[in-house]
CSV table of C-alpha atoms in Angstrom, one decimal:
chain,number,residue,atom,x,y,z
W,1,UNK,CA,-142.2,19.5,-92.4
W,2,UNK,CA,-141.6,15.6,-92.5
W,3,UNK,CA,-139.3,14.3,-89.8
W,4,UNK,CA,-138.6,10.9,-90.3
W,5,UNK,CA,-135.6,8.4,-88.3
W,6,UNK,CA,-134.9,7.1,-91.0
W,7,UNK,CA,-132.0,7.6,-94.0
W,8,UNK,CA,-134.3,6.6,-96.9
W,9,UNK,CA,-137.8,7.5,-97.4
W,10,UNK,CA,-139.5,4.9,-99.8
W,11,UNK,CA,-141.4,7.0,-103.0
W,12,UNK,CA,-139.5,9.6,-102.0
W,13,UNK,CA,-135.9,11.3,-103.6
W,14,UNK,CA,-133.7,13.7,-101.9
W,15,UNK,CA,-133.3,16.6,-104.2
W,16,UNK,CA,-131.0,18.7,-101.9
W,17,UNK,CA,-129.1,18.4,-98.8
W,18,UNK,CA,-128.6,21.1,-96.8
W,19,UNK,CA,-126.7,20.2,-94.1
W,20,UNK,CA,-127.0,19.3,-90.5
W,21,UNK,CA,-129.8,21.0,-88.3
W,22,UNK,CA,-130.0,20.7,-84.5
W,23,UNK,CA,-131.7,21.8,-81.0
W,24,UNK,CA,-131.6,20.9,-77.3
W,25,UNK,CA,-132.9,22.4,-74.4
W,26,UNK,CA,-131.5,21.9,-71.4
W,27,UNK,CA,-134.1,21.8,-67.9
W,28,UNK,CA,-133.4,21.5,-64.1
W,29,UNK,CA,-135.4,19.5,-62.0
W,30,UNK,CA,-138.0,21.5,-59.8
W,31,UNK,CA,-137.9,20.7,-56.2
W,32,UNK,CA,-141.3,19.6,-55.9
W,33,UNK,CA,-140.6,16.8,-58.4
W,34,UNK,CA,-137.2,15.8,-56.2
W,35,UNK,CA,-139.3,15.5,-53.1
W,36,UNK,CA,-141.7,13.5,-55.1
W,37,UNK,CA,-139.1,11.2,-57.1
W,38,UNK,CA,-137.7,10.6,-53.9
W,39,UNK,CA,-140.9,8.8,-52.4
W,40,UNK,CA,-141.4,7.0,-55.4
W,41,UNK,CA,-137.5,5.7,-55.0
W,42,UNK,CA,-138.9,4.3,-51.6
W,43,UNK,CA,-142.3,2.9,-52.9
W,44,UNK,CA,-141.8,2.4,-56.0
W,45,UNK,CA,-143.6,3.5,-59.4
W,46,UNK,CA,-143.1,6.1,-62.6
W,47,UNK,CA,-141.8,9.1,-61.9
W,48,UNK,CA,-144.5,11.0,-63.8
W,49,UNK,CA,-142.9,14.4,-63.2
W,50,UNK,CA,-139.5,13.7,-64.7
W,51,UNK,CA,-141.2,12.3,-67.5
W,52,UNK,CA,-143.6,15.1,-68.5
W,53,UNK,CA,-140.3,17.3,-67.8
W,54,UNK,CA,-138.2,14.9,-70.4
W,55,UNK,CA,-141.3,15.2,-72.9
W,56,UNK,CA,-141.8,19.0,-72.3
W,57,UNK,CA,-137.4,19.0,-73.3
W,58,UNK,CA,-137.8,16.9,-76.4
W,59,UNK,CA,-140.7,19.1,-78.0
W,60,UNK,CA,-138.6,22.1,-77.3
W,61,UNK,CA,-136.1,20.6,-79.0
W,62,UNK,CA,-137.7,19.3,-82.2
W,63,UNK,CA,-139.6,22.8,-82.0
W,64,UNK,CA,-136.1,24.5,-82.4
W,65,UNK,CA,-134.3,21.9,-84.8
W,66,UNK,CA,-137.6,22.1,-87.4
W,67,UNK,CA,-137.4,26.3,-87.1
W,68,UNK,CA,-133.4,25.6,-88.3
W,69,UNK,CA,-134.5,23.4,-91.2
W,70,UNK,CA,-137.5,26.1,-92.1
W,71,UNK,CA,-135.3,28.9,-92.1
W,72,UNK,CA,-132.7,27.3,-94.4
W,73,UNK,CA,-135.7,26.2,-96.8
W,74,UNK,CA,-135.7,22.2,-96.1
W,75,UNK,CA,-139.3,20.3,-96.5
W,76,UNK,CA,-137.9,17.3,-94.5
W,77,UNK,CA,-135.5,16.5,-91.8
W,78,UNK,CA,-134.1,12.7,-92.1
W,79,UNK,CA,-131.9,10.8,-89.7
W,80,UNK,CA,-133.2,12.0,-86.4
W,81,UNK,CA,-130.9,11.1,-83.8
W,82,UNK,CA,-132.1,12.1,-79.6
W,83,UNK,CA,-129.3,12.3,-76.9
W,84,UNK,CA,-129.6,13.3,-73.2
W,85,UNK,CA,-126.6,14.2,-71.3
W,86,UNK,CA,-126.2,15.6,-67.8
W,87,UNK,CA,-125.3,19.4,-67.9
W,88,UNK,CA,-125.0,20.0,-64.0
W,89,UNK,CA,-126.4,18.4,-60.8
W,90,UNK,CA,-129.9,18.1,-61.3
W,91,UNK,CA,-129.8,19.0,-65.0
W,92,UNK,CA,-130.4,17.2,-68.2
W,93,UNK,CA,-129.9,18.5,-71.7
W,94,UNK,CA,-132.1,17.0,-74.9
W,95,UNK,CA,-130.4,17.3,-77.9
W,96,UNK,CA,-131.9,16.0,-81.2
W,97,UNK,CA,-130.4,16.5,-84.8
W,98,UNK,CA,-130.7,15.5,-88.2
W,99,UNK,CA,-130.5,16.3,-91.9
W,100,UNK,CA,-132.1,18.6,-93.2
W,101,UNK,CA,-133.1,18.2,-97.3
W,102,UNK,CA,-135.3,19.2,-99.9
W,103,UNK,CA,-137.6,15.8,-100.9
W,104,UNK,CA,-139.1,15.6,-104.6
């Protein structure tokens, strides 16, 4: 399955569009990771387990969004668009879509 950001592939045509495809997942922060986030507000510094929790959310995701474009026969999603929003206190939803076509 390609997945590309962009609207136009070069050498490539869009045969077929099938329509829009999308996933998210949505994840609340584990307490170990609050206590953690909360030094590194003080010293400073990446907070490593947010971002592995973010990247764990955006596979997910892209996992589900590329099953959606599979099981209405698409080769390609274009236009991938990501968007985080906050769900609850202490919870982030990822949401990523796109378009889902059939490339020549």
């Amino acid at each position: 399955m390609l997945i590309s950001n962009m609207e136009i592939l070069p050498g490539k045509e869009v045969k077929t569009h099938l329509g829009l495809v999308q996933g998210s997942s949505v994840r609340a922060k584990h307490v170990g990771r609050d206590i953690m986030a909360g030094l590194k507000n003080i010293f400073g510094g990446e907070l490593k387990g947010y971002t592995e929790l973010l990247q764990e959310s955006r596979e997910e995701a892209m996992e589900r969004m590329t099953q959606q474009a599979q099981s209405i026969g698409a080769n390609a999603i274009i236009n991938v668009r990501f968007s985080t929003s906050s769900v609850a206190q202490g919870a982030a939803e990822i949401y990523v879509y796109g378009s889902a076509v059939i490339l020549e």
